[in-house]
Amino acid sequence: MSVPLGYYLMLGGVLFCIGLCGALTRKNAIAVLMSIEIMFNAAILNFVVFWYYLHNGALTGQMFALFAIAVAAAESAVGLALVISVYRHYRSVDVDEMKALKG
Amino acid sequence: MNIVFLTLSAIMVLGAVLAVTLRNLVHCLLALVVFFLGIAGHFFLLKADFLGAAQILIYIGAVAVLILFAIMLTRNISGTEGGRSSLGGAWWLGVGLASSLAGMMCVFVRRSELVTKLPYGATEEGVVKEIGKLLVTDWVVPLEIMAVLLTAALIGAVVIALEEEKKR
Amino acid sequence: MNELVKQQWLIPFLPLVAAAVQSLLPRKARKLSAGICLTAMGASCVLALRAFVGTLGHHEAERAVWNFVWFDYGTTRLQLGFILDPMTAAMALMVTFVGFWIFVNATGYMSDDENFTRFFCFLSLFAAAMLGLVVANNLLMLFMCWELVGLCSYLLIGFWYFKPSAATAMKKAFITTRIGDVGFFLGILMLSWQAGTLNLYDGGNGALEQAGKLAGLHGWFGWSMATTIAVLLFIGAMGKSAQFPLHVWLPDAMEGPTPVSALIHAATMVAAGVFMVGRMFALFTAGGSAEHPTFAMDMVLWVGCFTALFSATIAVGQFDIKRALAYSTCSQLGFMMMALGAGGLVPGQFHLLTHAFFKALLFLGSGCVIIGTHHEQDMRKMGGLRKYMPITFWCYLIGMLALAGVPPFAGFFSKDEVLLVTFQRSKVAWGLATFAAFLTAFYMTRQMFMVFAGKWRGGHHEPHEVRWNMWLPIAVLSVFAIGLGFFGGKYEHYLGVHEEELHGKSLVMGLSVAVGAAGILLGWLMYGRKTMAHAEEPDPLEVKLGALFTCLNRKWYVDEFYDATIIRATMLLGEFWRVFDNRVIDGILHGIAWTAWGVSQVVRWVGDEFVINGGFDAGCEGVRLTGREFAKLQTGRIQGYLRILCLGAVILLVIWYLK
């Protein structure tokens, strides 16, 4: 395969920023969580890409990606539980309404 | 340049963009699944077969279903509330910031020496067996910690979601 | 010794485990909690004793270290390590021993508190942090423990956090010591940068072993690099050991339960600063000689000397039994610093040890008094306690005589050595310190007569003697307050420092005894001959000194001064930045016209506030306003925070790109 490393990195960066854009702008908390999943995946893609290109016999990159996937799964479970809990409390999942921490 | 890479990437970017812009949350989720599939495809392309399988199992099989449940439980499928838009007030600020960050990233990737040093990847064989071995030898402690973390997340998710119900 | 050093880690580890276990215990498990705590501390004490015995019999200052790799990052290898040398062994033994008896006392003092287990959990952690600091052979590890000590003092001073005064005191202690920690941290960074390692001793490559090399390099303000680092480190010690001008937190720390005060003032917190200066002594002295000491040494000497005198004067005017003792601690810490600054490592460290014993004794004694008088702390409302609390009285008397420097009590020997070594360096400092010693004898006598002599002035509730678990510790500590002084010569030999013959020995000793006696005599004349009859009666000293006494009682108005200057300046700066911030953000949003208006606002506001409204009565209002304005930044909206984070990332990348 003849794709240079740079293209993969740019792909990862662009995907990350798409996710970031969603996390910054969406009002629905579930949509924000989905955007964060996109960011996670972009980062994981980078791990694998570097593993592939820097390949030196070790599987550290893949291992890292694997653990990152597991952590992301745990994160989404807890995050969605929080969203449901917030929904029960406020009857809304609008992140602009979640400002109980306002000083 | 590889035609497979380009096609996959285009589908993925499209999926990601749709996932963050569509108003109906279920449609967003479907776009997200496309994006997940694209990532898995890239993993296969990069000879990380095991990760590709794990990606499909975990993200599409578990996370996407979980999100679907959350959408259903919050009964807010349309993503709009009382006629207001699905985007926050200063949405253009977010878009501007994110796109400038993306621009900067691309600039840095282009400038990086690493890119010219490692232009093409080596051909690798599947290493699933090796991963299995490593997981129970060198990486056994992180694996166990991960197991504890997942258990804690499971219990935590149940407790958080139950809490208000009990009070009522 | 080489074998023993590998077990040094156990000494802090045991109390740490005890703290961890106690954090999981239910609130009802009081006996179990206290049992675990005491067992761990006792075991640590035995280990420390074993280490101490192991270091005996070595005639030279021998030192065993054990370094191990914590982790590698890139090409840098981060090591941690433990040390066993005479100074460490003596200090660890003191901390564990005094700490153990303070814990015993605390079981009595806190017996009615419902958060008993939480208290003992913090107490164990406090002891563990201090012990970790003592046995560390690495500045990074020392710093971590240093911060842990700070954290624990914060938690313990504010143990009764529902009292507003305690909540304020805990913050004050934390923030004040933090100001010093900035210096300390800068010093650590400089040392790491210049020496390439943070290990103190490492077979010739340690940071302290390179002190000579560092003394040859150029640092700031024309000082050598070693002096620069030493000055920065000393700023940290000033915060921790409550040296002027960062002493303000220590007296307020009295808001915590009394065993905590004893622990902070004797064995742990404040000792950390003095101990650290002693540990890093090679850096302080590097590049100087007895005739031409380095700037760092001069700074230590004069800061110590001034603190000793300054705090002693304040202690004279206090009515709260614990507050008077607190200022006395400040003053004694000044003595220790002064001795170190004069080049006397041994007197400084020895005074630290003896002081720990008798100050713990005095604080625990005052705790007994407070419990015995049903939580009364005002000395004017005490009196005649000798009759009601005989055991406490005798122990307290021993502690008071030791602090006043009466031979043959421990304080006499150590203070005498401090004065002697100061005498060699500077006659002026010695004179001031001798006067401070006179004041020490005076205020302790004043306290004794106010608390124990005369008749009970406190109302209907008659005081009573405390239970055995409260008086036993002070009885044990008083044995050491009597006997420890005789080991001064041995201690010098033990540390392996051979000091040249000091001149003026008899003059210094004679004068020190004379001022001690004079102080006690004056105290008796003013407070003993005719004791106070009523709690409302003015203090005899107040009658004599008038306005000056008020000044002493108000602690020379240092707190008020800080309120009017530093705190107000901070508020003004905060207000300035708020206006700046609003204007700049608005400027981006609304265009240049707004910015111009904003600048004019700033100018108007600065002129207005600084020139016209300069009086400090507006300070309180400023506090509230700034708080309210800053609170507006906390919108509670996560996306707003995320946006700012993202903006920061973009700006950093742009800067990097342009570079």
mmCIF file of N, CA, C and O in Angstrom, chain A residues 1-8 11 15 17 20 25-28 30 34 37-38 41 48 51-55 59 62-63 67 69-70 72 80-81 84 87-89 92-94, chain B residues 2 5 12 20 22 25 28 32 36 42-43 46 51 55 58-59 70 73-74 76 81 84 86-88 91 98 102 109 118-122 124 130-131 134 139 146 157 161 164:
data_model
loop_
_atom_site.group_PDB
_atom_site.id
_atom_site.type_symbol
_atom_site.label_atom_id
_atom_site.label_comp_id
_atom_site.label_asym_id
_atom_site.label_seq_id
_atom_site.Cartn_x
_atom_site.Cartn_y
_atom_site.Cartn_z
ATOM 1 N N MET A 1 0.851 -1.196 0.000
ATOM 2 C CA MET A 1 0.000 0.000 0.000
ATOM 3 C C MET A 1 0.883 1.242 0.000
ATOM 4 O O MET A 1 1.922 1.261 0.641
ATOM 5 N N SER A 2 0.466 2.218 -0.688
ATOM 6 C CA SER A 2 1.386 3.341 -0.893
ATOM 7 C C SER A 2 0.806 4.672 -0.431
ATOM 8 O O SER A 2 0.837 5.651 -1.144
ATOM 9 N N VAL A 3 0.220 4.649 0.747
ATOM 10 C CA VAL A 3 -0.298 5.917 1.273
ATOM 11 C C VAL A 3 0.756 6.507 2.203
ATOM 12 O O VAL A 3 1.172 5.847 3.158
ATOM 13 N N PRO A 4 1.204 7.738 1.974
ATOM 14 C CA PRO A 4 2.200 8.303 2.898
ATOM 15 C C PRO A 4 1.587 8.554 4.268
ATOM 16 O O PRO A 4 0.369 8.778 4.394
ATOM 17 N N LEU A 5 2.438 8.547 5.268
ATOM 18 C CA LEU A 5 2.020 8.744 6.662
ATOM 19 C C LEU A 5 1.234 10.045 6.837
ATOM 20 O O LEU A 5 0.225 10.101 7.540
ATOM 21 N N GLY A 6 1.697 11.086 6.135
ATOM 22 C CA GLY A 6 1.091 12.407 6.322
ATOM 23 C C GLY A 6 -0.401 12.426 6.058
ATOM 24 O O GLY A 6 -1.160 13.091 6.766
ATOM 25 N N TYR A 7 -0.846 11.651 5.054
ATOM 26 C CA TYR A 7 -2.268 11.654 4.740
ATOM 27 C C TYR A 7 -3.085 11.077 5.884
ATOM 28 O O TYR A 7 -4.150 11.585 6.233
ATOM 29 N N TYR A 8 -2.549 10.019 6.450
ATOM 30 C CA TYR A 8 -3.256 9.420 7.584
ATOM 31 C C TYR A 8 -3.334 10.394 8.748
ATOM 32 O O TYR A 8 -4.367 10.519 9.402
ATOM 33 N N LEU A 11 -5.855 12.973 8.040
ATOM 34 C CA LEU A 11 -7.190 12.404 8.193
ATOM 35 C C LEU A 11 -7.581 12.373 9.664
ATOM 36 O O LEU A 11 -8.675 12.804 10.054
ATOM 37 N N LEU A 15 -10.640 14.466 11.342
ATOM 38 C CA LEU A 15 -11.720 13.768 12.050
ATOM 39 C C LEU A 15 -11.834 14.268 13.495
ATOM 40 O O LEU A 15 -12.928 14.512 14.006
ATOM 41 N N CYS A 17 -11.056 17.146 14.616
ATOM 42 C CA CYS A 17 -11.625 18.489 14.668
ATOM 43 C C CYS A 17 -13.110 18.491 14.323
ATOM 44 O O CYS A 17 -13.859 19.332 14.838
ATOM 45 N N LEU A 20 -14.547 17.620 17.529
ATOM 46 C CA LEU A 20 -14.424 18.761 18.432
ATOM 47 C C LEU A 20 -15.483 19.801 18.114
ATOM 48 O O LEU A 20 -16.114 20.369 19.014
ATOM 49 N N THR A 25 -20.423 22.673 19.617
ATOM 50 C CA THR A 25 -21.605 23.389 19.154
ATOM 51 C C THR A 25 -22.926 22.707 19.480
ATOM 52 O O THR A 25 -23.935 23.382 19.602
ATOM 53 N N ARG A 26 -22.950 21.374 19.578
ATOM 54 C CA ARG A 26 -24.254 20.722 19.770
ATOM 55 C C ARG A 26 -24.833 21.035 21.138
ATOM 56 O O ARG A 26 -24.099 21.176 22.122
ATOM 57 N N LYS A 27 -26.136 21.120 21.198
ATOM 58 C CA LYS A 27 -26.773 21.408 22.468
ATOM 59 C C LYS A 27 -27.251 20.152 23.176
ATOM 60 O O LYS A 27 -27.371 20.129 24.389
ATOM 61 N N ASN A 28 -27.528 19.131 22.385
ATOM 62 C CA ASN A 28 -28.007 17.896 22.984
ATOM 63 C C ASN A 28 -26.834 17.110 23.575
ATOM 64 O O ASN A 28 -25.834 16.880 22.910
ATOM 65 N N ILE A 30 -26.449 14.036 24.306
ATOM 66 C CA ILE A 30 -26.130 12.777 23.639
ATOM 67 C C ILE A 30 -25.335 13.045 22.370
ATOM 68 O O ILE A 30 -24.365 12.343 22.055
ATOM 69 N N MET A 34 -21.660 11.713 21.315
ATOM 70 C CA MET A 34 -21.325 11.076 20.041
ATOM 71 C C MET A 34 -20.127 11.777 19.401
ATOM 72 O O MET A 34 -19.223 11.127 18.865
ATOM 73 N N GLU A 37 -17.077 10.558 20.924
ATOM 74 C CA GLU A 37 -16.697 9.242 20.392
ATOM 75 C C GLU A 37 -15.894 9.408 19.092
ATOM 76 O O GLU A 37 -14.936 8.684 18.841
ATOM 77 N N ILE A 38 -16.308 10.371 18.277
ATOM 78 C CA ILE A 38 -15.563 10.603 17.031
ATOM 79 C C ILE A 38 -14.139 11.031 17.341
ATOM 80 O O ILE A 38 -13.175 10.546 16.752
ATOM 81 N N ASN A 41 -12.120 8.068 18.418
ATOM 82 C CA ASN A 41 -11.754 7.180 17.317
ATOM 83 C C ASN A 41 -10.635 7.765 16.473
ATOM 84 O O ASN A 41 -9.766 7.039 16.001
ATOM 85 N N VAL A 48 -2.817 3.451 15.779
ATOM 86 C CA VAL A 48 -2.623 2.311 14.874
ATOM 87 C C VAL A 48 -1.742 2.714 13.692
ATOM 88 O O VAL A 48 -0.859 1.964 13.265
ATOM 89 N N TRP A 51 1.737 2.798 14.785
ATOM 90 C CA TRP A 51 2.223 1.427 14.956
ATOM 91 C C TRP A 51 2.622 0.846 13.605
ATOM 92 O O TRP A 51 3.657 0.231 13.454
ATOM 93 N N TYR A 52 1.805 1.109 12.624
ATOM 94 C CA TYR A 52 2.021 0.534 11.306
ATOM 95 C C TYR A 52 3.281 1.100 10.650
ATOM 96 O O TYR A 52 4.079 0.390 10.075
ATOM 97 N N TYR A 53 3.445 2.425 10.794
ATOM 98 C CA TYR A 53 4.551 3.050 10.077
ATOM 99 C C TYR A 53 5.874 2.967 10.818
ATOM 100 O O TYR A 53 6.936 2.886 10.218
ATOM 101 N N LEU A 54 5.825 3.013 12.132
ATOM 102 C CA LEU A 54 7.060 2.965 12.909
ATOM 103 C C LEU A 54 7.434 1.536 13.228
ATOM 104 O O LEU A 54 8.271 1.312 14.090
ATOM 105 N N HIS A 55 6.829 0.589 12.569
ATOM 106 C CA HIS A 55 6.839 -0.773 13.046
ATOM 107 C C HIS A 55 8.225 -1.283 13.398
ATOM 108 O O HIS A 55 9.134 -1.282 12.587
ATOM 109 N N LEU A 59 4.282 -4.527 19.735
ATOM 110 C CA LEU A 59 2.857 -4.329 19.453
ATOM 111 C C LEU A 59 2.255 -3.240 20.324
ATOM 112 O O LEU A 59 1.038 -3.178 20.517
ATOM 113 N N GLN A 62 -0.723 -1.122 19.011
ATOM 114 C CA GLN A 62 -2.005 -1.832 18.972
ATOM 115 C C GLN A 62 -2.573 -2.032 20.359
ATOM 116 O O GLN A 62 -3.785 -1.909 20.574
ATOM 117 N N MET A 63 -1.677 -2.347 21.292
ATOM 118 C CA MET A 63 -2.129 -2.547 22.671
ATOM 119 C C MET A 63 -2.770 -1.267 23.206
ATOM 120 O O MET A 63 -3.832 -1.283 23.830
ATOM 121 N N PHE A 67 -6.580 -0.768 24.556
ATOM 122 C CA PHE A 67 -6.979 -0.273 25.873
ATOM 123 C C PHE A 67 -7.775 1.014 25.745
ATOM 124 O O PHE A 67 -8.712 1.254 26.510
ATOM 125 N N ILE A 69 -9.792 1.756 23.363
ATOM 126 C CA ILE A 69 -11.160 1.370 22.978
ATOM 127 C C ILE A 69 -11.942 0.946 24.226
ATOM 128 O O ILE A 69 -13.093 1.355 24.440
ATOM 129 N N ALA A 70 -11.261 0.148 25.083
ATOM 130 C CA ALA A 70 -11.948 -0.320 26.289
ATOM 131 C C ALA A 70 -12.320 0.850 27.190
ATOM 132 O O ALA A 70 -13.434 0.918 27.721
ATOM 133 N N ALA A 72 -12.785 3.903 26.278
ATOM 134 C CA ALA A 72 -13.848 4.678 25.637
ATOM 135 C C ALA A 72 -15.198 4.022 25.856
ATOM 136 O O ALA A 72 -16.205 4.713 26.071
ATOM 137 N N LEU A 80 -23.391 8.083 29.286
ATOM 138 C CA LEU A 80 -24.813 7.986 28.932
ATOM 139 C C LEU A 80 -25.676 7.816 30.172
ATOM 140 O O LEU A 80 -26.786 8.364 30.239
ATOM 141 N N ALA A 81 -25.152 7.080 31.159
ATOM 142 C CA ALA A 81 -25.897 6.969 32.414
ATOM 143 C C ALA A 81 -26.082 8.336 33.034
ATOM 144 O O ALA A 81 -27.157 8.678 33.544
ATOM 145 N N ILE A 84 -28.773 10.227 31.243
ATOM 146 C CA ILE A 84 -30.115 9.795 31.629
ATOM 147 C C ILE A 84 -30.478 10.348 32.998
ATOM 148 O O ILE A 84 -31.589 10.843 33.225
ATOM 149 N N TYR A 87 -31.266 13.882 32.641
ATOM 150 C CA TYR A 87 -32.571 14.035 31.997
ATOM 151 C C TYR A 87 -33.702 13.875 32.997
ATOM 152 O O TYR A 87 -34.677 14.621 33.002
ATOM 153 N N ARG A 88 -33.535 12.897 33.908
ATOM 154 C CA ARG A 88 -34.560 12.693 34.919
ATOM 155 C C ARG A 88 -34.691 13.895 35.828
ATOM 156 O O ARG A 88 -35.750 14.211 36.322
ATOM 157 N N HIS A 89 -33.535 14.532 36.046
ATOM 158 C CA HIS A 89 -33.511 15.648 36.988
ATOM 159 C C HIS A 89 -34.058 16.925 36.363
ATOM 160 O O HIS A 89 -34.900 17.598 36.922
ATOM 161 N N SER A 92 -34.545 17.457 30.591
ATOM 162 C CA SER A 92 -33.947 18.018 29.380
ATOM 163 C C SER A 92 -32.517 17.504 29.268
ATOM 164 O O SER A 92 -31.892 17.176 30.275
ATOM 165 N N VAL A 93 -32.030 17.394 28.029
ATOM 166 C CA VAL A 93 -30.628 17.010 27.865
ATOM 167 C C VAL A 93 -29.865 18.142 27.163
ATOM 168 O O VAL A 93 -28.869 17.922 26.515
ATOM 169 N N ASP A 94 -30.346 19.355 27.338
ATOM 170 C CA ASP A 94 -29.693 20.506 26.733
ATOM 171 C C ASP A 94 -28.504 20.918 27.598
ATOM 172 O O ASP A 94 -28.669 21.236 28.775
ATOM 173 N N ASN B 2 -3.708 5.438 -2.907
ATOM 174 C CA ASN B 2 -4.505 4.228 -2.937
ATOM 175 C C ASN B 2 -5.984 4.571 -3.015
ATOM 176 O O ASN B 2 -6.499 5.368 -2.238
ATOM 177 N N PHE B 5 -8.024 3.691 0.136
ATOM 178 C CA PHE B 5 -7.829 4.671 1.218
ATOM 179 C C PHE B 5 -8.693 5.901 1.002
ATOM 180 O O PHE B 5 -9.391 6.364 1.907
ATOM 181 N N MET B 12 -15.829 8.144 5.569
ATOM 182 C CA MET B 12 -15.701 8.423 7.004
ATOM 183 C C MET B 12 -15.927 9.888 7.325
ATOM 184 O O MET B 12 -16.654 10.228 8.266
ATOM 185 N N VAL B 20 -22.316 14.984 13.244
ATOM 186 C CA VAL B 20 -22.331 16.167 14.118
ATOM 187 C C VAL B 20 -23.271 17.257 13.617
ATOM 188 O O VAL B 20 -23.446 18.256 14.297
ATOM 189 N N LEU B 22 -26.525 16.556 11.628
ATOM 190 C CA LEU B 22 -27.936 16.219 11.423
ATOM 191 C C LEU B 22 -28.763 16.565 12.659
ATOM 192 O O LEU B 22 -28.261 16.529 13.788
ATOM 193 N N LEU B 25 -31.524 12.791 16.003
ATOM 194 C CA LEU B 25 -30.452 12.085 16.682
ATOM 195 C C LEU B 25 -30.273 10.663 16.174
ATOM 196 O O LEU B 25 -29.166 10.150 16.134
ATOM 197 N N CYS B 28 -28.265 10.877 13.205
ATOM 198 C CA CYS B 28 -26.883 11.109 13.636
ATOM 199 C C CYS B 28 -26.216 9.786 13.969
ATOM 200 O O CYS B 28 -25.067 9.522 13.586
ATOM 201 N N LEU B 32 -22.998 7.949 12.486
ATOM 202 C CA LEU B 32 -21.892 7.576 13.361
ATOM 203 C C LEU B 32 -21.480 6.130 13.126
ATOM 204 O O LEU B 32 -20.280 5.799 13.130
ATOM 205 N N PHE B 36 -17.850 4.633 12.269
ATOM 206 C CA PHE B 36 -17.202 3.539 12.984
ATOM 207 C C PHE B 36 -16.743 2.459 12.008
ATOM 208 O O PHE B 36 -15.629 1.935 12.120
ATOM 209 N N HIS B 42 -10.250 1.035 8.025
ATOM 210 C CA HIS B 42 -8.867 1.518 8.051
ATOM 211 C C HIS B 42 -7.978 0.587 8.850
ATOM 212 O O HIS B 42 -6.830 0.358 8.499
ATOM 213 N N PHE B 43 -8.517 0.071 9.956
ATOM 214 C CA PHE B 43 -7.731 -0.863 10.762
ATOM 215 C C PHE B 43 -7.359 -2.094 9.935
ATOM 216 O O PHE B 43 -6.212 -2.549 9.983
ATOM 217 N N LEU B 46 -4.694 -1.316 7.628
ATOM 218 C CA LEU B 46 -3.388 -1.160 8.285
ATOM 219 C C LEU B 46 -2.916 -2.469 8.896
ATOM 220 O O LEU B 46 -2.015 -2.479 9.723
ATOM 221 N N LEU B 51 -7.858 -5.402 15.894
ATOM 222 C CA LEU B 51 -8.453 -4.128 16.297
ATOM 223 C C LEU B 51 -9.694 -3.822 15.473
ATOM 224 O O LEU B 51 -10.675 -3.310 15.999
ATOM 225 N N GLN B 55 -13.166 -3.163 17.030
ATOM 226 C CA GLN B 55 -13.864 -1.905 16.747
ATOM 227 C C GLN B 55 -15.323 -2.163 16.386
ATOM 228 O O GLN B 55 -16.235 -1.534 16.937
ATOM 229 N N ILE B 58 -17.171 -3.680 19.550
ATOM 230 C CA ILE B 58 -17.382 -2.779 20.687
ATOM 231 C C ILE B 58 -18.183 -1.566 20.259
ATOM 232 O O ILE B 58 -19.197 -1.216 20.879
ATOM 233 N N TYR B 59 -17.742 -0.913 19.208
ATOM 234 C CA TYR B 59 -18.392 0.356 18.878
ATOM 235 C C TYR B 59 -19.765 0.166 18.250
ATOM 236 O O TYR B 59 -20.731 0.809 18.646
ATOM 237 N N ALA B 70 -30.044 5.340 24.972
ATOM 238 C CA ALA B 70 -30.075 6.643 25.652
ATOM 239 C C ALA B 70 -30.997 7.601 24.918
ATOM 240 O O ALA B 70 -31.771 8.354 25.539
ATOM 241 N N LEU B 73 -34.517 6.595 25.702
ATOM 242 C CA LEU B 73 -34.905 6.850 27.082
ATOM 243 C C LEU B 73 -35.125 8.325 27.352
ATOM 244 O O LEU B 73 -35.915 8.693 28.221
ATOM 245 N N THR B 74 -34.406 9.178 26.642
ATOM 246 C CA THR B 74 -34.597 10.602 26.903
ATOM 247 C C THR B 74 -35.688 11.198 26.026
ATOM 248 O O THR B 74 -35.990 12.372 26.140
ATOM 249 N N ASN B 76 -36.044 12.323 23.112
ATOM 250 C CA ASN B 76 -35.766 13.618 22.510
ATOM 251 C C ASN B 76 -35.131 13.388 21.143
ATOM 252 O O ASN B 76 -34.054 13.870 20.851
ATOM 253 N N GLU B 81 -35.583 21.312 20.814
ATOM 254 C CA GLU B 81 -36.391 21.468 22.010
ATOM 255 C C GLU B 81 -37.156 22.780 21.913
ATOM 256 O O GLU B 81 -36.568 23.841 21.812
ATOM 257 N N ARG B 84 -36.253 25.436 19.238
ATOM 258 C CA ARG B 84 -34.935 26.059 19.129
ATOM 259 C C ARG B 84 -34.011 25.173 18.306
ATOM 260 O O ARG B 84 -34.235 23.981 18.158
ATOM 261 N N SER B 86 -30.692 23.046 16.995
ATOM 262 C CA SER B 86 -29.924 22.010 17.675
ATOM 263 C C SER B 86 -28.529 22.497 18.022
ATOM 264 O O SER B 86 -27.774 21.807 18.682
ATOM 265 N N LEU B 87 -28.178 23.668 17.556
ATOM 266 C CA LEU B 87 -26.844 24.174 17.829
ATOM 267 C C LEU B 87 -26.902 25.228 18.928
ATOM 268 O O LEU B 87 -27.880 25.953 19.062
ATOM 269 N N GLY B 88 -25.807 25.320 19.691
ATOM 270 C CA GLY B 88 -25.737 26.294 20.772
ATOM 271 C C GLY B 88 -25.619 27.699 20.218
ATOM 272 O O GLY B 88 -25.510 27.916 19.011
ATOM 273 N N TRP B 91 -22.373 29.003 17.918
ATOM 274 C CA TRP B 91 -21.936 27.841 17.132
ATOM 275 C C TRP B 91 -20.836 28.220 16.167
ATOM 276 O O TRP B 91 -19.896 27.457 15.947
ATOM 277 N N ALA B 98 -12.607 25.016 15.788
ATOM 278 C CA ALA B 98 -12.272 23.659 15.381
ATOM 279 C C ALA B 98 -11.605 23.658 14.019
ATOM 280 O O ALA B 98 -10.606 22.951 13.805
ATOM 281 N N ALA B 102 -7.903 22.395 13.038
ATOM 282 C CA ALA B 102 -7.650 21.406 11.990
ATOM 283 C C ALA B 102 -6.621 21.944 11.000
ATOM 284 O O ALA B 102 -5.685 21.225 10.600
ATOM 285 N N VAL B 109 1.536 18.795 10.198
ATOM 286 C CA VAL B 109 1.821 17.490 9.596
ATOM 287 C C VAL B 109 2.685 17.668 8.350
ATOM 288 O O VAL B 109 3.657 16.952 8.141
ATOM 289 N N LEU B 118 9.230 8.574 7.051
ATOM 290 C CA LEU B 118 8.501 7.303 7.013
ATOM 291 C C LEU B 118 7.389 7.398 5.979
ATOM 292 O O LEU B 118 6.220 7.509 6.320
ATOM 293 N N PRO B 119 7.739 7.414 4.704
ATOM 294 C CA PRO B 119 6.698 7.665 3.710
ATOM 295 C C PRO B 119 5.730 6.520 3.559
ATOM 296 O O PRO B 119 4.529 6.725 3.447
ATOM 297 N N TYR B 120 6.216 5.305 3.541
ATOM 298 C CA TYR B 120 5.317 4.181 3.282
ATOM 299 C C TYR B 120 5.475 3.124 4.349
ATOM 300 O O TYR B 120 6.567 2.859 4.817
ATOM 301 N N GLY B 121 4.378 2.528 4.706
ATOM 302 C CA GLY B 121 4.418 1.511 5.750
ATOM 303 C C GLY B 121 4.923 0.178 5.222
ATOM 304 O O GLY B 121 4.846 -0.112 4.037
ATOM 305 N N ALA B 122 5.459 -0.606 6.147
ATOM 306 C CA ALA B 122 5.928 -1.932 5.771
ATOM 307 C C ALA B 122 4.745 -2.888 5.729
ATOM 308 O O ALA B 122 3.722 -2.654 6.352
ATOM 309 N N GLU B 124 2.846 -5.970 6.857
ATOM 310 C CA GLU B 124 2.879 -6.758 8.077
ATOM 311 C C GLU B 124 1.892 -7.906 7.960
ATOM 312 O O GLU B 124 0.845 -7.786 7.340
ATOM 313 N N GLU B 130 -0.142 -13.149 18.548
ATOM 314 C CA GLU B 130 0.844 -12.437 19.361
ATOM 315 C C GLU B 130 0.173 -11.523 20.393
ATOM 316 O O GLU B 130 0.590 -11.440 21.540
ATOM 317 N N ILE B 131 -0.885 -10.846 19.929
ATOM 318 C CA ILE B 131 -1.612 -9.957 20.840
ATOM 319 C C ILE B 131 -2.161 -10.751 22.021
ATOM 320 O O ILE B 131 -2.038 -10.353 23.181
ATOM 321 N N LEU B 134 0.660 -11.546 24.376
ATOM 322 C CA LEU B 134 1.126 -10.378 25.122
ATOM 323 C C LEU B 134 0.132 -9.960 26.205
ATOM 324 O O LEU B 134 0.523 -9.535 27.289
ATOM 325 N N TRP B 139 1.356 -7.590 29.370
ATOM 326 C CA TRP B 139 0.320 -6.591 29.602
ATOM 327 C C TRP B 139 -0.751 -7.091 30.551
ATOM 328 O O TRP B 139 -1.871 -6.562 30.569
ATOM 329 N N MET B 146 -7.898 -2.933 33.598
ATOM 330 C CA MET B 146 -8.981 -2.608 32.670
ATOM 331 C C MET B 146 -10.252 -3.358 33.051
ATOM 332 O O MET B 146 -11.356 -2.806 33.006
ATOM 333 N N ALA B 157 -22.469 3.023 36.195
ATOM 334 C CA ALA B 157 -23.528 3.423 35.275
ATOM 335 C C ALA B 157 -24.892 3.035 35.834
ATOM 336 O O ALA B 157 -25.837 3.833 35.808
ATOM 337 N N ALA B 161 -27.682 5.811 36.963
ATOM 338 C CA ALA B 161 -28.958 5.853 36.261
ATOM 339 C C ALA B 161 -30.118 5.531 37.200
ATOM 340 O O ALA B 161 -31.245 5.953 36.973
ATOM 341 N N GLU B 164 -31.987 8.636 40.932
ATOM 342 C CA GLU B 164 -33.158 9.492 41.095
ATOM 343 C C GLU B 164 -34.434 8.677 41.214
ATOM 344 O O GLU B 164 -35.366 9.074 41.897
#
